[in-house]
Amino acid sequence: MQINTNYANLQDSYLFLTIAKKVAAYTQAHPENKIIRMGIGDVTQPLVPAVIEAMHKATDEMAHKETFRGYSPDQGYDFLREAIQGYYAKRGVSLKLSEIFVGDGAKSDIGNIVDIFGEDNRVLIPDPVYPVYVDTNVMAGRHVSYLDANVQNGFLGMPDENMQADIIYLCSPNNPTGAVYNRAQLQAWVDYALRHDAVILFDAAYESFIADDTLPHSIFEIEGAKRCAIEFCSFSKTAGFTGVRCGYTVIADELVCGETQLNTLWARRQATKFNGVNYITQRAAAAVFTQAGQQQVRDVIAYYRKNAAMMVEAFREIGLWFTGGENSPYIWHKVPEGMTSWEFFDSLLNRAEVVGTPGSGFGKNGEGFFRLTAFGTHEDTAEAMERLKKLLR
Ligand code: MLT
C-alpha cells in the first residue's frame, strides 16, 4: 500500500482546526472565563421562520408513504434549481436547469471540482485567500502559483499577460479581506481567461453581503463568463446553513474543453461520488428564495452588517489600518507593529479572550494581518470591541 505522499506537502493542520485546538486548550485551562469567538466565519443567528416552516413541512412529508422521498435527483430537485434559476434571472443571468448542481456546500464543491481537471494544469490562486483552494490542489499534487493581493492593489490581484495559468481561483467578496471585484476588473479576468483558454473557479459564497449595487454578485453578470467560468455559491452565510449544509455550483453548457462540456464531467463525477442533498434541506433552501424567505434572510444579514459597522467604528477609534466590513462580514486589519499574525492571535486570546484568525493562515501575504468576523451576536461583538480597544489603544 502507498499513501498519497502529496499530503506531506500540506500544513500540519487545517487552519480552522489549529485555531479550534488552541481555543480548546485555553478553555480547558480557564473553564470559567468567557471567550468571544470571532475566528471561523460561523453564523450565530437561527434559521429564519420561512426555512423552519419548510423544514417542518418536508419532515412531515417524509413520515407518510404517499409523500416520502428516497434518493434525490443527482443534480437536485427541480423546485430548488428553479428557485436558483429565478434568483439569477433577477440579475439578468439566464441559466438552464441542467447547468445548476445542488450540493452540500461550496467548500465540498470547490474541493471536489479538482477531480475534473488534468494533473498538469497550472493553477493560480490569490494570496491571501480561503485555504481550501491551495490545500485541495496540493493534495492532488498540482503545482500552484500565487497571485499577490496586498494593500497596494486593494487586495484585488489582476491578470497580466505574462501570467501562466490554466485554472484561476477568484473569491469575491474575498475571504479573508472583504475586497470585491468591480465589473471592469472581472471583465479583465474573463477576457484573460478566454484569451488563454483558462477556467475561472469563482467563489461567490459571500455575494449576499454586497451592499454596493454597482458591484457584480455573480461572474455570469460579465460578458463571456459562461464560456470560461464555474461559479460556487452557498446557503451558509446567506441563510445560516453552516450546520444544515447546502450550496450550488453553476457550469454553463458553453464551458467546453475541445468537444467536451465541463458540466458533463461534473455531472459524471457527482453521480459517481455524491448521492445528493436530502429532501428536507432542499425544501429549506428553496424557502430562502420565497418572498418571505428573502425578506427574512436580508434582515439577518442586516443584523450582521450592524456588527460590522460596530467593528469599523472601533477600528477607527483604535487607529489600526483595516479594510472590509462594507460588502463582507469580515474585518481585515493590520496587527500591531512588531508582531506576527500568530503572535497577535495568542496575545488577543490570552489578554482579551477574543478569538480571531491570523492572516498568515490565508497565505504569505496575510502575514501581519488578522481577520475578525461579524457573525457574532451584537452583545458579543460590542464586548469584543471594548476588549480590543482596551488592549490596543
Ligand atoms: C471561514 O471562516 O473562512 C469560513 O467560515 C470557512 C468555511 O466557510 O469553510
Tab-separated table of C-alpha atoms and ligand atoms in Angstrom:
chain	number	residue	atom	x	y	z
A	1	MET	CA	0.000	0.000	0.000
A	2	GLN	CA	1.168	3.518	-0.713
A	3	ILE	CA	-0.312	6.669	0.707
A	4	ASN	CA	-0.836	9.900	-1.176
A	5	THR	CA	2.524	11.487	-0.407
A	6	ASN	CA	1.241	14.883	-1.505
A	7	TYR	CA	-0.351	15.130	1.930
A	8	ALA	CA	3.162	15.587	3.313
A	9	ASN	CA	3.236	18.929	1.483
A	10	LEU	CA	0.244	20.299	3.405
A	11	GLN	CA	0.404	22.397	6.539
A	12	ASP	CA	0.202	20.119	9.609
A	13	SER	CA	-3.398	21.006	10.329
A	14	TYR	CA	-6.236	22.788	8.557
A	15	LEU	CA	-6.227	26.468	9.630
A	16	PHE	CA	-9.549	26.465	11.482
A	17	LEU	CA	-8.716	23.188	13.200
A	18	THR	CA	-5.445	24.638	14.523
A	19	ILE	CA	-7.400	27.570	15.929
A	20	ALA	CA	-10.051	25.301	17.446
A	21	LYS	CA	-7.319	23.250	19.168
A	22	LYS	CA	-5.663	26.354	20.639
A	23	VAL	CA	-9.011	27.657	21.864
A	24	ALA	CA	-9.927	24.275	23.372
A	25	ALA	CA	-6.621	24.215	25.289
A	26	TYR	CA	-7.214	27.753	26.566
A	27	THR	CA	-10.803	26.940	27.587
A	28	GLN	CA	-9.665	23.867	29.437
A	29	ALA	CA	-7.153	25.938	31.387
A	30	HIS	CA	-9.703	28.731	32.095
A	31	PRO	CA	-13.087	26.996	32.190
A	32	GLU	CA	-14.936	29.842	33.898
A	33	ASN	CA	-13.812	32.645	31.542
A	34	LYS	CA	-15.912	33.991	28.670
A	35	ILE	CA	-14.140	33.676	25.340
A	36	ILE	CA	-15.607	35.584	22.402
A	37	ARG	CA	-15.216	33.689	19.133
A	38	MET	CA	-14.609	35.767	16.024
A	39	GLY	CA	-12.405	33.216	14.280
A	40	ILE	CA	-14.135	30.839	11.891
A	41	GLY	CA	-16.952	32.546	9.996
A	42	ASP	CA	-19.711	30.584	11.652
A	43	VAL	CA	-23.139	32.162	11.995
A	44	THR	CA	-24.946	32.709	15.291
A	45	GLN	CA	-28.482	33.704	14.274
A	46	PRO	CA	-31.085	30.930	13.956
A	47	LEU	CA	-32.618	29.770	10.696
A	48	VAL	CA	-35.370	32.144	9.547
A	49	PRO	CA	-39.075	31.233	10.002
A	50	ALA	CA	-39.694	30.534	6.287
A	51	VAL	CA	-36.873	27.974	6.323
A	52	ILE	CA	-38.015	26.344	9.550
A	53	GLU	CA	-41.583	26.101	8.271
A	54	ALA	CA	-40.401	24.440	5.047
A	55	MET	CA	-38.248	22.003	7.026
A	56	HIS	CA	-41.135	21.021	9.296
A	57	LYS	CA	-43.436	20.530	6.343
A	58	ALA	CA	-40.864	18.436	4.480
A	59	THR	CA	-40.202	16.376	7.611
A	60	ASP	CA	-43.926	15.610	7.877
A	61	GLU	CA	-43.957	14.566	4.205
A	62	MET	CA	-41.193	12.082	4.982
A	63	ALA	CA	-43.466	10.478	7.588
A	64	HIS	CA	-46.106	9.352	5.070
A	65	LYS	CA	-45.655	6.775	2.372
A	66	GLU	CA	-47.504	8.930	-0.217
A	67	THR	CA	-45.068	11.816	0.173
A	68	PHE	CA	-41.914	10.047	1.384
A	69	ARG	CA	-38.779	10.658	-0.756
A	70	GLY	CA	-35.718	8.493	-1.211
A	71	TYR	CA	-32.669	9.451	-3.252
A	72	SER	CA	-32.727	12.994	-4.566
A	73	PRO	CA	-32.257	13.517	-8.313
A	74	ASP	CA	-28.474	13.737	-8.902
A	75	GLN	CA	-28.336	17.464	-9.549
A	76	GLY	CA	-31.031	18.389	-7.047
A	77	TYR	CA	-34.822	18.697	-7.150
A	78	ASP	CA	-36.293	20.877	-9.882
A	79	PHE	CA	-38.131	23.008	-7.293
A	80	LEU	CA	-34.794	24.152	-5.830
A	81	ARG	CA	-32.987	24.523	-9.132
A	82	GLU	CA	-35.940	26.554	-10.475
A	83	ALA	CA	-35.701	28.821	-7.423
A	84	ILE	CA	-31.950	29.294	-8.023
A	85	GLN	CA	-32.639	29.899	-11.715
A	86	GLY	CA	-35.135	32.622	-10.724
A	87	TYR	CA	-32.602	34.231	-8.392
A	88	TYR	CA	-30.061	34.512	-11.221
A	89	ALA	CA	-32.729	35.752	-13.644
A	90	LYS	CA	-33.315	38.758	-11.364
A	91	ARG	CA	-29.716	39.801	-12.112
A	92	GLY	CA	-30.235	39.280	-15.839
A	93	VAL	CA	-28.443	35.899	-15.903
A	94	SER	CA	-30.347	33.214	-17.731
A	95	LEU	CA	-29.481	29.629	-16.782
A	96	LYS	CA	-30.786	26.232	-17.835
A	97	LEU	CA	-31.786	23.890	-15.020
A	98	SER	CA	-29.228	21.399	-16.318
A	99	GLU	CA	-26.478	23.967	-15.648
A	100	ILE	CA	-27.279	24.132	-11.897
A	101	PHE	CA	-25.935	21.489	-9.480
A	102	VAL	CA	-27.169	21.376	-5.897
A	103	GLY	CA	-24.534	20.189	-3.424
A	104	ASP	CA	-23.801	20.114	0.288
A	105	GLY	CA	-21.972	23.444	0.343
A	106	ALA	CA	-19.409	25.489	-1.545
A	107	LYS	CA	-16.485	24.017	0.382
A	108	SER	CA	-17.152	20.468	-0.864
A	109	ASP	CA	-17.777	21.504	-4.452
A	110	ILE	CA	-14.712	23.758	-4.576
A	111	GLY	CA	-12.642	20.949	-3.092
A	112	ASN	CA	-14.067	18.277	-5.394
A	113	ILE	CA	-14.024	20.200	-8.667
A	114	VAL	CA	-10.281	19.458	-8.983
A	115	ASP	CA	-11.322	15.889	-9.955
A	116	ILE	CA	-12.460	17.009	-13.412
A	117	PHE	CA	-9.188	18.691	-14.381
A	118	GLY	CA	-5.987	17.070	-15.683
A	119	GLU	CA	-2.920	16.848	-13.479
A	120	ASP	CA	-0.680	19.169	-15.446
A	121	ASN	CA	-2.808	22.289	-15.256
A	122	ARG	CA	-1.099	25.423	-13.998
A	123	VAL	CA	-3.096	26.678	-11.034
A	124	LEU	CA	-3.193	30.320	-9.976
A	125	ILE	CA	-4.518	31.172	-6.517
A	126	PRO	CA	-4.777	34.605	-4.902
A	127	ASP	CA	-2.722	35.151	-1.750
A	128	PRO	CA	-4.247	35.685	0.784
A	129	VAL	CA	-7.347	33.556	0.280
A	130	TYR	CA	-9.574	30.779	1.719
A	131	PRO	CA	-7.117	27.895	2.331
A	132	VAL	CA	-9.259	25.185	0.723
A	133	TYR	CA	-8.173	26.195	-2.802
A	134	VAL	CA	-4.496	25.625	-2.061
A	135	ASP	CA	-4.906	22.526	0.102
A	136	THR	CA	-7.062	20.644	-2.398
A	137	ASN	CA	-4.588	21.301	-5.206
A	138	VAL	CA	-1.640	20.310	-3.023
A	139	MET	CA	-3.474	17.056	-2.186
A	140	ALA	CA	-3.838	16.433	-5.913
A	141	GLY	CA	-0.119	17.075	-6.454
A	142	ARG	CA	-0.613	20.157	-8.612
A	143	HIS	CA	1.850	22.976	-8.809
A	144	VAL	CA	0.307	26.192	-7.522
A	145	SER	CA	1.462	29.714	-8.239
A	146	TYR	CA	0.197	32.725	-6.377
A	147	LEU	CA	-1.455	35.961	-7.339
A	148	ASP	CA	-0.270	38.666	-4.993
A	149	ALA	CA	-3.001	40.617	-3.263
A	150	ASN	CA	-1.873	43.378	-0.954
A	151	VAL	CA	-2.594	46.881	0.324
A	152	GLN	CA	-1.183	48.387	-2.907
A	153	ASN	CA	-3.666	46.625	-5.187
A	154	GLY	CA	-6.548	46.811	-2.705
A	155	PHE	CA	-6.253	43.021	-2.164
A	156	LEU	CA	-7.554	42.532	-5.709
A	157	GLY	CA	-4.927	40.884	-7.899
A	158	MET	CA	-5.350	41.491	-11.635
A	159	PRO	CA	-4.193	39.460	-14.656
A	160	ASP	CA	-1.145	40.283	-16.704
A	161	GLU	CA	-0.172	38.737	-19.993
A	162	ASN	CA	2.976	37.049	-18.623
A	163	MET	CA	0.941	35.029	-16.201
A	164	GLN	CA	0.817	31.277	-16.880
A	165	ALA	CA	-2.467	29.907	-15.672
A	166	ASP	CA	-4.986	27.289	-16.786
A	167	ILE	CA	-7.103	27.263	-13.624
A	168	ILE	CA	-7.674	30.542	-11.786
A	169	TYR	CA	-9.407	30.844	-8.423
A	170	LEU	CA	-11.212	34.095	-7.608
A	171	CYS	CA	-13.207	34.841	-4.463
A	172	SER	CA	-15.364	37.967	-4.422
A	173	PRO	CA	-16.322	39.314	-1.902
A	174	ASN	CA	-12.992	37.999	-0.798
A	175	ASN	CA	-12.440	35.756	2.153
A	176	PRO	CA	-10.488	36.965	4.163
A	177	THR	CA	-10.025	40.576	3.022
A	178	GLY	CA	-13.571	41.585	2.075
A	179	ALA	CA	-12.327	43.111	-1.217
A	180	VAL	CA	-14.832	42.931	-4.096
A	181	TYR	CA	-14.052	42.984	-7.823
A	182	ASN	CA	-15.996	45.554	-9.807
A	183	ARG	CA	-17.420	44.842	-13.253
A	184	ALA	CA	-14.429	46.185	-15.201
A	185	GLN	CA	-11.996	44.136	-13.104
A	186	LEU	CA	-13.990	40.942	-13.510
A	187	GLN	CA	-14.311	41.642	-17.239
A	188	ALA	CA	-10.496	41.845	-17.406
A	189	TRP	CA	-10.298	38.390	-15.771
A	190	VAL	CA	-12.905	36.919	-18.104
A	191	ASP	CA	-11.141	38.375	-21.155
A	192	TYR	CA	-7.827	36.973	-19.911
A	193	ALA	CA	-9.340	33.516	-19.345
A	194	LEU	CA	-10.938	33.500	-22.800
A	195	ARG	CA	-7.687	34.580	-24.478
A	196	HIS	CA	-5.649	31.951	-22.634
A	197	ASP	CA	-8.132	29.096	-22.677
A	198	ALA	CA	-8.200	29.108	-18.876
A	199	VAL	CA	-11.051	28.425	-16.493
A	200	ILE	CA	-12.024	30.711	-13.589
A	201	LEU	CA	-13.315	28.997	-10.450
A	202	PHE	CA	-15.395	31.774	-8.925
A	203	ASP	CA	-16.336	31.531	-5.257
A	204	ALA	CA	-19.410	33.690	-4.637
A	205	ALA	CA	-20.179	32.387	-1.125
A	206	TYR	CA	-20.353	35.928	0.291
A	207	GLU	CA	-22.345	37.555	-2.539
A	208	SER	CA	-25.333	38.357	-0.340
A	209	PHE	CA	-23.163	40.731	1.721
A	210	ILE	CA	-22.611	43.059	-1.231
A	211	ALA	CA	-24.227	46.369	-0.290
A	212	ASP	CA	-22.987	48.434	-3.239
A	213	ASP	CA	-25.476	47.977	-6.112
A	214	THR	CA	-22.871	48.633	-8.781
A	215	LEU	CA	-20.840	45.539	-7.834
A	216	PRO	CA	-21.476	42.175	-9.503
A	217	HIS	CA	-22.803	39.317	-7.351
A	218	SER	CA	-22.128	36.651	-9.967
A	219	ILE	CA	-19.360	36.274	-12.533
A	220	PHE	CA	-22.089	35.375	-15.020
A	221	GLU	CA	-23.145	39.044	-14.988
A	222	ILE	CA	-19.950	39.564	-17.015
A	223	GLU	CA	-19.909	39.203	-20.821
A	224	GLY	CA	-18.278	35.935	-21.914
A	225	ALA	CA	-18.122	34.370	-18.425
A	226	LYS	CA	-20.288	31.391	-19.327
A	227	ARG	CA	-17.522	30.295	-21.701
A	228	CYS	CA	-14.773	30.369	-19.062
A	229	ALA	CA	-16.123	30.252	-15.504
A	230	ILE	CA	-17.599	27.929	-12.919
A	231	GLU	CA	-19.435	29.567	-10.016
A	232	PHE	CA	-19.819	28.189	-6.489
A	233	CYS	CA	-22.339	29.518	-4.022
A	234	SER	CA	-23.654	28.541	-0.646
A	235	PHE	CA	-26.570	28.999	1.740
A	236	SER	CA	-24.179	29.008	4.721
A	237	LYS	CA	-23.583	32.718	5.045
A	238	THR	CA	-26.710	33.842	3.180
A	239	ALA	CA	-29.194	31.861	5.229
A	240	GLY	CA	-27.322	30.418	8.201
A	241	PHE	CA	-26.899	26.915	6.727
A	242	THR	CA	-23.384	26.284	8.123
A	243	GLY	CA	-24.756	23.333	10.088
A	244	VAL	CA	-27.516	22.382	7.626
A	245	ARG	CA	-25.233	22.162	4.553
A	246	CYS	CA	-26.448	23.196	1.122
A	247	GLY	CA	-24.930	25.051	-1.802
A	248	TYR	CA	-24.872	25.083	-5.587
A	249	THR	CA	-22.461	25.127	-8.479
A	250	VAL	CA	-23.184	26.553	-11.907
A	251	ILE	CA	-21.459	25.316	-15.078
A	252	ALA	CA	-22.931	26.620	-18.315
A	253	ASP	CA	-23.138	24.498	-21.469
A	254	GLU	CA	-20.850	26.985	-23.192
A	255	LEU	CA	-17.887	26.000	-20.986
A	256	VAL	CA	-16.045	23.446	-23.097
A	257	CYS	CA	-12.602	21.931	-23.423
A	258	GLY	CA	-12.309	20.812	-27.054
A	259	GLU	CA	-15.546	18.936	-27.683
A	260	THR	CA	-16.256	18.202	-24.022
A	261	GLN	CA	-18.700	20.234	-21.964
A	262	LEU	CA	-17.297	20.577	-18.447
A	263	ASN	CA	-20.740	20.220	-16.901
A	264	THR	CA	-20.978	16.667	-18.287
A	265	LEU	CA	-17.765	15.792	-16.403
A	266	TRP	CA	-19.045	17.366	-13.182
A	267	ALA	CA	-22.388	15.569	-13.582
A	268	ARG	CA	-20.495	12.307	-14.060
A	269	ARG	CA	-18.285	12.976	-11.038
A	270	GLN	CA	-21.217	13.860	-8.810
A	271	ALA	CA	-23.334	10.900	-9.937
A	272	THR	CA	-20.466	8.588	-9.007
A	273	LYS	CA	-19.285	10.080	-5.738
A	274	PHE	CA	-22.247	12.006	-4.310
A	275	ASN	CA	-25.813	10.978	-3.544
A	276	GLY	CA	-27.413	14.382	-3.343
A	277	VAL	CA	-28.652	16.684	-0.610
A	278	ASN	CA	-31.549	15.412	1.486
A	279	TYR	CA	-35.105	16.428	0.582
A	280	ILE	CA	-35.742	18.345	3.829
A	281	THR	CA	-32.671	20.526	3.301
A	282	GLN	CA	-33.523	21.188	-0.333
A	283	ARG	CA	-37.030	22.315	0.676
A	284	ALA	CA	-35.441	24.539	3.320
A	285	ALA	CA	-33.064	26.020	0.729
A	286	ALA	CA	-35.912	26.658	-1.717
A	287	ALA	CA	-37.743	28.581	1.021
A	288	VAL	CA	-34.842	31.065	1.101
A	289	PHE	CA	-35.942	32.273	-2.352
A	290	THR	CA	-39.598	32.858	-1.485
A	291	GLN	CA	-40.661	36.461	-0.897
A	292	ALA	CA	-40.870	35.916	2.864
A	293	GLY	CA	-37.598	33.961	2.904
A	294	GLN	CA	-35.750	36.709	1.019
A	295	GLN	CA	-37.013	39.396	3.381
A	296	GLN	CA	-36.112	37.334	6.446
A	297	VAL	CA	-32.579	36.433	5.323
A	298	ARG	CA	-31.988	40.081	4.395
A	299	ASP	CA	-32.949	41.043	7.941
A	300	VAL	CA	-30.407	38.586	9.329
A	301	ILE	CA	-27.715	39.942	7.003
A	302	ALA	CA	-28.626	43.447	8.204
A	303	TYR	CA	-28.081	42.189	11.758
A	304	TYR	CA	-24.546	41.027	10.893
A	305	ARG	CA	-23.915	44.263	8.994
A	306	LYS	CA	-24.678	46.153	12.185
A	307	ASN	CA	-21.911	44.166	13.878
A	308	ALA	CA	-19.567	45.014	11.014
A	309	ALA	CA	-20.428	48.711	11.421
A	310	MET	CA	-19.676	48.458	15.147
A	311	MET	CA	-16.305	46.883	14.336
A	312	VAL	CA	-15.478	49.522	11.728
A	313	GLU	CA	-16.169	52.237	14.294
A	314	ALA	CA	-13.991	50.517	16.907
A	315	PHE	CA	-11.077	50.147	14.487
A	316	ARG	CA	-11.339	53.812	13.529
A	317	GLU	CA	-11.023	54.647	17.218
A	318	ILE	CA	-8.145	52.236	17.733
A	319	GLY	CA	-6.380	53.672	14.699
A	320	LEU	CA	-5.132	50.379	13.230
A	321	TRP	CA	-5.253	50.070	9.439
A	322	PHE	CA	-8.216	47.933	8.349
A	323	THR	CA	-10.416	47.124	5.387
A	324	GLY	CA	-13.595	45.087	4.753
A	325	GLY	CA	-16.814	45.193	6.711
A	326	GLU	CA	-18.731	47.038	3.982
A	327	ASN	CA	-19.534	44.395	1.402
A	328	SER	CA	-18.390	41.493	3.516
A	329	PRO	CA	-18.810	40.035	7.006
A	330	TYR	CA	-15.063	40.226	7.688
A	331	ILE	CA	-12.806	42.960	9.031
A	332	TRP	CA	-9.213	42.556	7.861
A	333	HIS	CA	-6.781	44.587	9.902
A	334	LYS	CA	-3.072	45.061	10.443
A	335	VAL	CA	-1.629	43.635	13.636
A	336	PRO	CA	0.353	45.973	15.921
A	337	GLU	CA	3.908	46.790	14.731
A	338	GLY	CA	6.481	44.132	15.503
A	339	MET	CA	4.066	41.228	15.903
A	340	THR	CA	3.329	38.295	13.613
A	341	SER	CA	-0.269	37.277	12.964
A	342	TRP	CA	0.045	34.225	15.236
A	343	GLU	CA	1.690	36.283	17.997
A	344	PHE	CA	-1.261	38.640	17.836
A	345	PHE	CA	-3.641	35.660	17.908
A	346	ASP	CA	-2.008	34.425	21.137
A	347	SER	CA	-1.946	37.867	22.687
A	348	LEU	CA	-5.609	38.506	21.842
A	349	LEU	CA	-6.635	35.118	23.223
A	350	ASN	CA	-4.578	35.367	26.392
A	351	ARG	CA	-5.074	39.017	27.199
A	352	ALA	CA	-8.547	39.802	25.846
A	353	GLU	CA	-10.074	36.332	25.441
A	354	VAL	CA	-11.132	37.133	21.896
A	355	VAL	CA	-10.511	34.634	19.086
A	356	GLY	CA	-9.715	35.747	15.538
A	357	THR	CA	-7.948	34.261	12.523
A	358	PRO	CA	-4.284	35.009	11.841
A	359	GLY	CA	-3.815	36.448	8.362
A	360	SER	CA	-0.810	34.218	7.636
A	361	GLY	CA	-3.189	31.236	7.704
A	362	PHE	CA	-4.576	32.571	4.396
A	363	GLY	CA	-1.188	32.821	2.678
A	364	LYS	CA	2.167	34.582	2.993
A	365	ASN	CA	0.697	37.977	2.081
A	366	GLY	CA	-1.607	37.628	5.064
A	367	GLU	CA	1.330	37.846	7.465
A	368	GLY	CA	0.969	40.954	9.595
A	369	PHE	CA	-2.829	40.929	9.192
A	370	PHE	CA	-5.745	39.492	11.137
A	371	ARG	CA	-9.378	38.618	10.351
A	372	LEU	CA	-12.376	39.109	12.625
A	373	THR	CA	-15.889	38.007	11.723
A	374	ALA	CA	-19.116	39.962	12.104
A	375	PHE	CA	-21.172	36.765	12.514
A	376	GLY	CA	-21.396	37.051	16.313
A	377	THR	CA	-24.233	38.426	18.397
A	378	HIS	CA	-24.494	42.199	18.935
A	379	GLU	CA	-23.673	41.739	22.615
A	380	ASP	CA	-20.525	39.689	21.993
A	381	THR	CA	-19.360	41.943	19.186
A	382	ALA	CA	-19.771	45.050	21.350
A	383	GLU	CA	-17.933	43.428	24.225
A	384	ALA	CA	-15.132	42.146	21.979
A	385	MET	CA	-14.630	45.648	20.584
A	386	GLU	CA	-14.376	47.071	24.102
A	387	ARG	CA	-11.768	44.434	24.962
A	388	LEU	CA	-9.835	45.215	21.772
A	389	LYS	CA	-9.878	48.951	22.472
A	390	LYS	CA	-8.540	48.321	25.970
A	391	LEU	CA	-5.796	46.077	24.615
A	392	LEU	CA	-4.754	48.184	21.639
A	393	ARG	CA	-5.269	51.858	22.454
B	1	MLT	C1	-14.193	30.925	7.145
B	1	MLT	O1	-14.189	31.238	8.335
B	1	MLT	O2	-13.315	31.263	6.350
B	1	MLT	C2	-15.312	30.065	6.665
B	1	MLT	O3	-16.359	30.054	7.561
B	1	MLT	C3	-14.845	28.689	6.479
B	1	MLT	C4	-15.742	27.953	5.569
B	1	MLT	O4	-16.689	28.506	5.004
B	1	MLT	O5	-15.456	26.775	5.369
